[in-house]
PDB file of C-alpha atoms in Angstrom:
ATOM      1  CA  UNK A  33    -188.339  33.760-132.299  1.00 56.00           C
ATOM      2  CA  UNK A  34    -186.070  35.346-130.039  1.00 58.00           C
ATOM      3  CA  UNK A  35    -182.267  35.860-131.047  1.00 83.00           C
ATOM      4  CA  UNK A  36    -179.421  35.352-128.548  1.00 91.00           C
ATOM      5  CA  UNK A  37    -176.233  37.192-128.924  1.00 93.00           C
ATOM      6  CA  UNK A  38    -173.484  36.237-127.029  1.00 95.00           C
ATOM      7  CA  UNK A  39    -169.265  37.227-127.185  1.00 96.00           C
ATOM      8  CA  UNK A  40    -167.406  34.855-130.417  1.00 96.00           C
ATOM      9  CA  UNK A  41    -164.459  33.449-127.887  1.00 97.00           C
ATOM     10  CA  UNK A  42    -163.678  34.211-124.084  1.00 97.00           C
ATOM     11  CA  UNK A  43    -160.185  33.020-122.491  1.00 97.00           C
ATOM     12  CA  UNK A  44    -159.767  31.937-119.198  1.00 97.00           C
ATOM     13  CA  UNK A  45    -157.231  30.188-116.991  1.00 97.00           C
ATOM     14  CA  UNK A  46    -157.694  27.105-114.931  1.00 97.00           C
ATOM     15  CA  UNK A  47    -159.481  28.034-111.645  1.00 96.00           C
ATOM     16  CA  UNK A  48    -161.078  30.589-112.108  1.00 97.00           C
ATOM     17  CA  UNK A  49    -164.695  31.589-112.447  1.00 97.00           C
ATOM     18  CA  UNK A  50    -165.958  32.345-115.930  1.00 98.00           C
ATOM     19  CA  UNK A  51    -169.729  34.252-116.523  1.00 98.00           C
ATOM     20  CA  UNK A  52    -170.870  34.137-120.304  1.00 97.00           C
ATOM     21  CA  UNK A  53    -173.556  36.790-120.471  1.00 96.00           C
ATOM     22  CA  UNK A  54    -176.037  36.591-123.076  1.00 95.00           C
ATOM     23  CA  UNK A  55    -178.189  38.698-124.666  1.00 94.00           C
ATOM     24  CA  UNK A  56    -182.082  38.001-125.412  1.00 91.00           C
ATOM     25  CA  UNK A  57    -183.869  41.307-126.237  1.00 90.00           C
ATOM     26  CA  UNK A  58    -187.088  39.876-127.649  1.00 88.00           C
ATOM     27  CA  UNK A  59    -187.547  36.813-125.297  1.00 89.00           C
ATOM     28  CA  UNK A  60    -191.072  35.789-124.990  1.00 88.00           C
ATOM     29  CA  UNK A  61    -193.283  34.741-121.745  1.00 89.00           C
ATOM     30  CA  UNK A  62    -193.124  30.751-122.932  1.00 85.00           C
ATOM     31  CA  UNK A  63    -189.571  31.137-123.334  1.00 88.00           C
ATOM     32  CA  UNK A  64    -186.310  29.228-121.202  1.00 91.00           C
ATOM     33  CA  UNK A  65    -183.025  29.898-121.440  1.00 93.00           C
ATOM     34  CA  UNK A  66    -181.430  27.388-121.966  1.00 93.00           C
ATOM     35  CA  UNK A  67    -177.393  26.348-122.356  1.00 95.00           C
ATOM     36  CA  UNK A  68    -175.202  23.880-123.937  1.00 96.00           C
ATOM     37  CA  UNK A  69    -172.036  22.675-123.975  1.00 97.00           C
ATOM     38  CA  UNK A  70    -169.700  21.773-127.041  1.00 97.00           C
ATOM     39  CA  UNK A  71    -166.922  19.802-127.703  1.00 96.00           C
ATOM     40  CA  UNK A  72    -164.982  18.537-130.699  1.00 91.00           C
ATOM     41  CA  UNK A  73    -166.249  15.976-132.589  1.00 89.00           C
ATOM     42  CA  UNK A  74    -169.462  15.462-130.034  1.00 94.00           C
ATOM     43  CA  UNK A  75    -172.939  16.611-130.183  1.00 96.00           C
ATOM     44  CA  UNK A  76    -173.967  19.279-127.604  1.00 96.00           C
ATOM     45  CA  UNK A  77    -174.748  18.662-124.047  1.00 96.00           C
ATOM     46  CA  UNK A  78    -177.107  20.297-121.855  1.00 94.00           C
ATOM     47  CA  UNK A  79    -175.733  22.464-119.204  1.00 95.00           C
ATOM     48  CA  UNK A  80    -178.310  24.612-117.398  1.00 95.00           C
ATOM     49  CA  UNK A  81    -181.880  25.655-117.920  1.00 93.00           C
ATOM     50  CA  UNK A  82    -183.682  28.317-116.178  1.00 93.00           C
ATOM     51  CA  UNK A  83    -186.976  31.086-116.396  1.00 93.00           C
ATOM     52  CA  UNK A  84    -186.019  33.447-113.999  1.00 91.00           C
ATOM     53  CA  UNK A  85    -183.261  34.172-111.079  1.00 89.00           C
ATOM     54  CA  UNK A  86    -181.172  31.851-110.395  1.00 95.00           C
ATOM     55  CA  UNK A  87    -180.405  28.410-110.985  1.00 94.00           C
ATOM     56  CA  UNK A  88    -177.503  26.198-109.828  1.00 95.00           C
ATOM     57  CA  UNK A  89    -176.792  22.264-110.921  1.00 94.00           C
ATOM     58  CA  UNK A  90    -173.531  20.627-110.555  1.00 93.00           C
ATOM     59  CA  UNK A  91    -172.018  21.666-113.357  1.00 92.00           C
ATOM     60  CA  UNK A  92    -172.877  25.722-113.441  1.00 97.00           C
ATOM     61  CA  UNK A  93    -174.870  28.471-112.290  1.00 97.00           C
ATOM     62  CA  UNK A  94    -177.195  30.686-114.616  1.00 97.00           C
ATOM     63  CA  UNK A  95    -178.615  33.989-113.468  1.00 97.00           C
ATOM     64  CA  UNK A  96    -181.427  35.730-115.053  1.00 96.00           C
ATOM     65  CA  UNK A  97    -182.314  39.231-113.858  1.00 96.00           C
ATOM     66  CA  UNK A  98    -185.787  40.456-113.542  1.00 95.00           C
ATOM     67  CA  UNK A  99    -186.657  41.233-117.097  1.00 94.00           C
ATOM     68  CA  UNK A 100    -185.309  38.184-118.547  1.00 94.00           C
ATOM     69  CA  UNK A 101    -183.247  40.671-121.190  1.00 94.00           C
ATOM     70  CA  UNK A 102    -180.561  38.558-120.619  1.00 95.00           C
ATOM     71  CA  UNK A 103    -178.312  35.784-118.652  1.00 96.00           C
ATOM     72  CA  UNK A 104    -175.060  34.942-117.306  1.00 97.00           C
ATOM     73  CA  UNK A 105    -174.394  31.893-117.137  1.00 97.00           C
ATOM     74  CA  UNK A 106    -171.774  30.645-114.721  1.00 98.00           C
ATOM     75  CA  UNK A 107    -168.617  28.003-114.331  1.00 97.00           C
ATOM     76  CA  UNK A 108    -166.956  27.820-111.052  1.00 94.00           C
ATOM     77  CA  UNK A 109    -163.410  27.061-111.144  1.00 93.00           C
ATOM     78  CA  UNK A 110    -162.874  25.949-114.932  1.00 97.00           C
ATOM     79  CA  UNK A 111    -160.416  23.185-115.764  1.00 96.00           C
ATOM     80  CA  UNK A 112    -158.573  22.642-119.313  1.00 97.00           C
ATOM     81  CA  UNK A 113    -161.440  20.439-120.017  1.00 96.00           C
ATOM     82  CA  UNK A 114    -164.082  23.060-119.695  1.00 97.00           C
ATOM     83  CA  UNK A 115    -162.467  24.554-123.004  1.00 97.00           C
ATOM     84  CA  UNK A 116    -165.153  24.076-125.287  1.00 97.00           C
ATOM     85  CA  UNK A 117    -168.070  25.688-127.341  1.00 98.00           C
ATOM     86  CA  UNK A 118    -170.936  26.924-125.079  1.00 98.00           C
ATOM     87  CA  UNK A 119    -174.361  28.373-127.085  1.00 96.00           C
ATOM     88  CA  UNK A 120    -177.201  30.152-124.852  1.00 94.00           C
ATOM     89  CA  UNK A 121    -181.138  29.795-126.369  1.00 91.00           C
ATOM     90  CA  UNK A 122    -184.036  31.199-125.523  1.00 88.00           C
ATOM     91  CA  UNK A 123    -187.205  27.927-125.829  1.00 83.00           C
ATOM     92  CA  UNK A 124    -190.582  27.838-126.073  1.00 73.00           C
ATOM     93  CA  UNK A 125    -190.523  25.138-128.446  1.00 70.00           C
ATOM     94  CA  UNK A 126    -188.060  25.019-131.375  1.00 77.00           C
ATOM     95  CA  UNK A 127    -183.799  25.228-130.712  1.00 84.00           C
ATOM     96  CA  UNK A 128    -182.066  27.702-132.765  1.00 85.00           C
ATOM     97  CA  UNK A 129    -178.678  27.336-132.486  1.00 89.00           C
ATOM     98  CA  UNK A 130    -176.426  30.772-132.639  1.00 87.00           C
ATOM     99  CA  UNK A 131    -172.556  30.622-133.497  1.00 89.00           C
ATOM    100  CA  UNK A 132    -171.608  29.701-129.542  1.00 95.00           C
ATOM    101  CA  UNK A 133    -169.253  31.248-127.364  1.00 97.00           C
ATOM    102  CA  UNK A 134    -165.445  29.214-127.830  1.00 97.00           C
ATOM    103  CA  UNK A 135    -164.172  29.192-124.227  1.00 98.00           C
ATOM    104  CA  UNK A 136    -160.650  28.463-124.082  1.00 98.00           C
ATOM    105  CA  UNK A 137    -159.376  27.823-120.574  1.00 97.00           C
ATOM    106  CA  UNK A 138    -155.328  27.858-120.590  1.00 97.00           C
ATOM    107  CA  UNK A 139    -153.202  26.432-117.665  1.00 94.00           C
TER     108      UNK A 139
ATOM    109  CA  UNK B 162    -180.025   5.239-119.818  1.00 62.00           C
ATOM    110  CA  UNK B 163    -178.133   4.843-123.521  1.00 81.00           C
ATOM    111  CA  UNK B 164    -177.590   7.994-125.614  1.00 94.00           C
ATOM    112  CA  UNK B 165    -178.428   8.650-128.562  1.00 97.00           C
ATOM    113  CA  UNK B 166    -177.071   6.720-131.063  1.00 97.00           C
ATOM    114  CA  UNK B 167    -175.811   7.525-134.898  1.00 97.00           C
ATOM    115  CA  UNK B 168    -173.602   5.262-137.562  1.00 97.00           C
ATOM    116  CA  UNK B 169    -171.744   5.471-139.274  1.00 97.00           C
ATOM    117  CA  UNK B 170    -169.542   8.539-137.414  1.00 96.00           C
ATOM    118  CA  UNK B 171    -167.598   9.057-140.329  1.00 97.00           C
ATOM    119  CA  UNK B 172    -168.432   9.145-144.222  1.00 98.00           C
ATOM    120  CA  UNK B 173    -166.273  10.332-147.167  1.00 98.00           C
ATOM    121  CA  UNK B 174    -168.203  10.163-150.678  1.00 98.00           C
ATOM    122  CA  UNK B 175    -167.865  12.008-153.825  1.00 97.00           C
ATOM    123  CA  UNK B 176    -170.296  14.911-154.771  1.00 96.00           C
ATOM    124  CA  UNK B 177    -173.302  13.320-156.832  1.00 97.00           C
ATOM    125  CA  UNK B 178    -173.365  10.238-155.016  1.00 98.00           C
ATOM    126  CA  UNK B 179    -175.693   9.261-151.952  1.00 98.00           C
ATOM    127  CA  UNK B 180    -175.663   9.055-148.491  1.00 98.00           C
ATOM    128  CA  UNK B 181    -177.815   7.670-145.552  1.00 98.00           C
ATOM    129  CA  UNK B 182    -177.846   8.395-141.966  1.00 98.00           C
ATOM    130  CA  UNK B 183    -179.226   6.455-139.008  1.00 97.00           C
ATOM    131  CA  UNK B 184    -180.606   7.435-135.737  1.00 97.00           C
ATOM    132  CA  UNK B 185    -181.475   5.585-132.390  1.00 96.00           C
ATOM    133  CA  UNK B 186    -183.090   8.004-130.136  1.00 96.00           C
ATOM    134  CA  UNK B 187    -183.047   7.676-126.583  1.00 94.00           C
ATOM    135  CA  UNK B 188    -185.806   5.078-125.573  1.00 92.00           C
ATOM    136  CA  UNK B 189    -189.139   6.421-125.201  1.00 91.00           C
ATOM    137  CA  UNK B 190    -188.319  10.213-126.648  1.00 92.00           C
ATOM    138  CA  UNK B 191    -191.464  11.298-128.928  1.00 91.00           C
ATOM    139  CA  UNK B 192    -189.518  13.906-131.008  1.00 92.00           C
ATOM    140  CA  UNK B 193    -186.648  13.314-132.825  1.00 95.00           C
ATOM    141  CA  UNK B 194    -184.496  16.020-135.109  1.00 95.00           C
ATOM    142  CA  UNK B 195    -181.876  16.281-137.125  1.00 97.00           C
ATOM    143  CA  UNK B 196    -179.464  19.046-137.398  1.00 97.00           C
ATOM    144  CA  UNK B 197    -176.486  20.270-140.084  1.00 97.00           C
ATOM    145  CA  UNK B 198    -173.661  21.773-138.273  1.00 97.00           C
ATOM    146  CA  UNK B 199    -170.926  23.434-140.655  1.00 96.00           C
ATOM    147  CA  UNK B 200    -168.035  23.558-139.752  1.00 94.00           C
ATOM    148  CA  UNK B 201    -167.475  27.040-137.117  1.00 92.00           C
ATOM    149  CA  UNK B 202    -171.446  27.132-136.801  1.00 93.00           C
ATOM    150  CA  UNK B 203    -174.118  26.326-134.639  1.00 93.00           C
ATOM    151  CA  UNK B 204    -176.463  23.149-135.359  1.00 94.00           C
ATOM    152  CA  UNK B 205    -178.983  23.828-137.941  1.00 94.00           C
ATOM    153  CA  UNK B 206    -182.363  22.282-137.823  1.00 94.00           C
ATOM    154  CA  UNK B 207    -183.285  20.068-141.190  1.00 97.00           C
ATOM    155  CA  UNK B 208    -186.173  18.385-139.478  1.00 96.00           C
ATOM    156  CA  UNK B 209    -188.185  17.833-136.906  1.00 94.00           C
ATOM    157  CA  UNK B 210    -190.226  14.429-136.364  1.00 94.00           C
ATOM    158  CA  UNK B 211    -192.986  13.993-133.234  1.00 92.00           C
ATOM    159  CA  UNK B 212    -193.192  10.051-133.362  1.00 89.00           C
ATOM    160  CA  UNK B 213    -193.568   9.354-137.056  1.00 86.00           C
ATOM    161  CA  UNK B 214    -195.328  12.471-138.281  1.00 92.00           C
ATOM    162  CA  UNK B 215    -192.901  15.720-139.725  1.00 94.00           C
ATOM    163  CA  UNK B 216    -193.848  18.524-137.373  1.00 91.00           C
ATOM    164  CA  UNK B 217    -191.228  21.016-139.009  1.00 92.00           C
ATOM    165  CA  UNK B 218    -189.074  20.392-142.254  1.00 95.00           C
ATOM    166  CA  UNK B 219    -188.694  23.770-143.685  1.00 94.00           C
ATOM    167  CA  UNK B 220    -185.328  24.233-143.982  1.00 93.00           C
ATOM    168  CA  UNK B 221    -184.782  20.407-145.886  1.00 96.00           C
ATOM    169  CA  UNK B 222    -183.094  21.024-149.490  1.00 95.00           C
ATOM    170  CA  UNK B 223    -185.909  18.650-150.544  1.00 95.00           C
ATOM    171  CA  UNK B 224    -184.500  17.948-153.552  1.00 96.00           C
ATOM    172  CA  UNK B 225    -181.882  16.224-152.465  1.00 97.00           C
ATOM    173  CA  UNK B 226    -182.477  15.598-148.505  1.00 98.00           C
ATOM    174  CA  UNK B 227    -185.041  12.832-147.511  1.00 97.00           C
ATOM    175  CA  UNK B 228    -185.859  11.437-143.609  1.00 97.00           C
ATOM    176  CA  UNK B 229    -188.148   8.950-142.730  1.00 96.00           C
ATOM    177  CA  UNK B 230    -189.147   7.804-138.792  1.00 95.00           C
ATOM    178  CA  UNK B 231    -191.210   5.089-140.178  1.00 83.00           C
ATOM    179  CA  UNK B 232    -192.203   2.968-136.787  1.00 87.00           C
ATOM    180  CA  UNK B 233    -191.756   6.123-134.652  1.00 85.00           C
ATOM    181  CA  UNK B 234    -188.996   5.234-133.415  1.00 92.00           C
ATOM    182  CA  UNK B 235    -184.834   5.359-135.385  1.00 95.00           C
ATOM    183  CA  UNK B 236    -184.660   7.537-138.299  1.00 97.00           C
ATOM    184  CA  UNK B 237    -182.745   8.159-141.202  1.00 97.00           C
ATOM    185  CA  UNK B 238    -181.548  10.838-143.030  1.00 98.00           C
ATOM    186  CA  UNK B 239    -180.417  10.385-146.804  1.00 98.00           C
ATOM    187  CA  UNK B 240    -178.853  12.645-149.189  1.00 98.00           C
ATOM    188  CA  UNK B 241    -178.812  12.350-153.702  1.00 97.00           C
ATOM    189  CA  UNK B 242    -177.285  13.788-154.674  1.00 96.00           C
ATOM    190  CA  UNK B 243    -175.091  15.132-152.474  1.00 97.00           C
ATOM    191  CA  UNK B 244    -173.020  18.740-153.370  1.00 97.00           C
ATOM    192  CA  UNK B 245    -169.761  19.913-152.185  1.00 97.00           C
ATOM    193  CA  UNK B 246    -171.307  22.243-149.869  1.00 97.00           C
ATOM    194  CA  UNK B 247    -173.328  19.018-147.538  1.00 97.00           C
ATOM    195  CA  UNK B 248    -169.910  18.855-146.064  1.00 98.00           C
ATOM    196  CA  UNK B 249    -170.625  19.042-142.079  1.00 98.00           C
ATOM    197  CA  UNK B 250    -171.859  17.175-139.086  1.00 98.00           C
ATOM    198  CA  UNK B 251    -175.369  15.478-139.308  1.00 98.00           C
ATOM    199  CA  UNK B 252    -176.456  15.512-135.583  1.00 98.00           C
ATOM    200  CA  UNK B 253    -179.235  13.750-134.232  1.00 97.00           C
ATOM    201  CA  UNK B 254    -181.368  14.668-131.159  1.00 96.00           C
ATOM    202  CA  UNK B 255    -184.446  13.480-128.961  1.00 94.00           C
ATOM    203  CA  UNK B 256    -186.633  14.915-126.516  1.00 91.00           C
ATOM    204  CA  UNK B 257    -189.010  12.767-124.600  1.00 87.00           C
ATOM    205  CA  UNK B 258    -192.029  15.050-125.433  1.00 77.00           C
ATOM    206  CA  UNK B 259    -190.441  18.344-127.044  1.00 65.00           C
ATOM    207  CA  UNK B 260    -194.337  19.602-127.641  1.00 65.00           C
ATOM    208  CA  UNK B 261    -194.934  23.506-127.211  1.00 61.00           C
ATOM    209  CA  UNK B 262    -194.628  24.284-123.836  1.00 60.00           C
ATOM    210  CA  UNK B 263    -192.767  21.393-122.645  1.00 64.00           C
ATOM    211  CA  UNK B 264    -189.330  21.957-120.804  1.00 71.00           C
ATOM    212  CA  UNK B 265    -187.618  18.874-121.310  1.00 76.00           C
ATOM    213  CA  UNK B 266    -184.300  18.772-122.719  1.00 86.00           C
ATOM    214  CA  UNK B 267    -183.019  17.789-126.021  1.00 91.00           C
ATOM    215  CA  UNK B 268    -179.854  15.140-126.257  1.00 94.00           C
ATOM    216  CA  UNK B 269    -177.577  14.928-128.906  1.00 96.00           C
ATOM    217  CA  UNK B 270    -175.921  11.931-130.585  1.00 97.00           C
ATOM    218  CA  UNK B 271    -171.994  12.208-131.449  1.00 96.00           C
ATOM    219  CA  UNK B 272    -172.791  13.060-135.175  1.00 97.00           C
ATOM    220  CA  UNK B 273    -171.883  11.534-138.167  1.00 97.00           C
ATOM    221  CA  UNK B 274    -169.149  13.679-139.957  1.00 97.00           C
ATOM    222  CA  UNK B 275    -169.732  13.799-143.925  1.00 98.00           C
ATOM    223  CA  UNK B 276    -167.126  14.807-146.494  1.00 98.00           C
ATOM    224  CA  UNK B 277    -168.079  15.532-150.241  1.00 98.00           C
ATOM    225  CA  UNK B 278    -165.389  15.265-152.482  1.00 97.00           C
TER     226      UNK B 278
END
């Protein structure tokens, strides 16, 4: 099962643009990268899902070069209530959850 | 479309005493799971259910830990005794088909937050 590392805490101010890159070494074909989104006292909520390139929803971008070795994944313009937990995983199948990236977005 | 939905959200028991969990998946979601989260970690998966079969329950302290989907569709998740150290957030998730392969999403209820005394 592939591992995902990704940086313990980031800080950011409000509007700006903030790229979490991860790292997946051993991801397999089957595999998507997938991102969630954390907040106190709530369960996580999906962000983003992608294979390969790019992908943009509403919310955020994610960009996954060629080899798939890792991803960056993208929030345009964060906003005090972006500040939050955000965990990358690689999915064929089961979810294994890493420690997350805290984001803390300051005005 | 409802979330998923868990009760109580709150518990606070002493350590030997038990506990039970529920979970209402989202309607129609074949897979349901339940997750430990400790407090400054990511979820951990207890077990995994795909309608009312166990698909994956390898890391369930089965000596204390039980779950049951019995009609396939809400769950629940009991602990006895419980220890000091089953202190976290019992999350529960569904995925409308979550089989190998599949790309749909898993969704997350709010948790129930337990405290062992």
């Amino acid at each position: 099962l592939a591992k995902t590392t990704q940086p313990i805490s980031m800080d950011s101010y409000e509007g700006q643009e903030v790229n979490i890159t991860c790292s997946h070494n051993n991801i397999a074909t089957n595999d998507y990268i997938t991102w969630y989104q954390q907040f106190p006292s709530q369960g996580p909520r999906f962000i983003i899902q992608g294979y390969k390139t790019k992908v943009t929803n509403e919310v955020a971008s994610l960009f996954i070069p060629a080899d798939r070795k890792s991803s960056t994944l993208s929030l345009p313009r964060v906003s005090l209530s972006d500040t939050a937990v955000y965990y990358c995983l690689v999915v064929a199948y089961k979810y294994i959850f890493g420690t997350g990236t805290r984001l803390k977005v300051l005005a | 479309e409802a979330g998923v939905a868990q009760s109580p959200r709150y518990k606070i028991i002493e350590k030997r005493q038990s506990v039970a969990f529920w979970c209402n998946p989202i309607s129609g979601h074949a897979t349901l799971y339940w997750y430990q989260q400790i407090l400054g970690q990511g979820p951990k998966l207890l077990i995994q259910f795909q309608n009312n079969g166990v698909v994956d329950d390898s890391q369930l302290p089965k000596d204390r830990f039980s779950a049951e989907r019995l009609k396939g569709v809400d769950s629940t998740l009991k602990i006895q005794p419980a220890k000091l150290e089953d202190s976290a957030v019992y999350l529960c998730a569904s995925r409308y088909r979550g089989t190998s392969g599949s790309t749909d999403t898993q969704y997350f209820g709010p948790g129930t937050r337990l405290t062992v005394l």
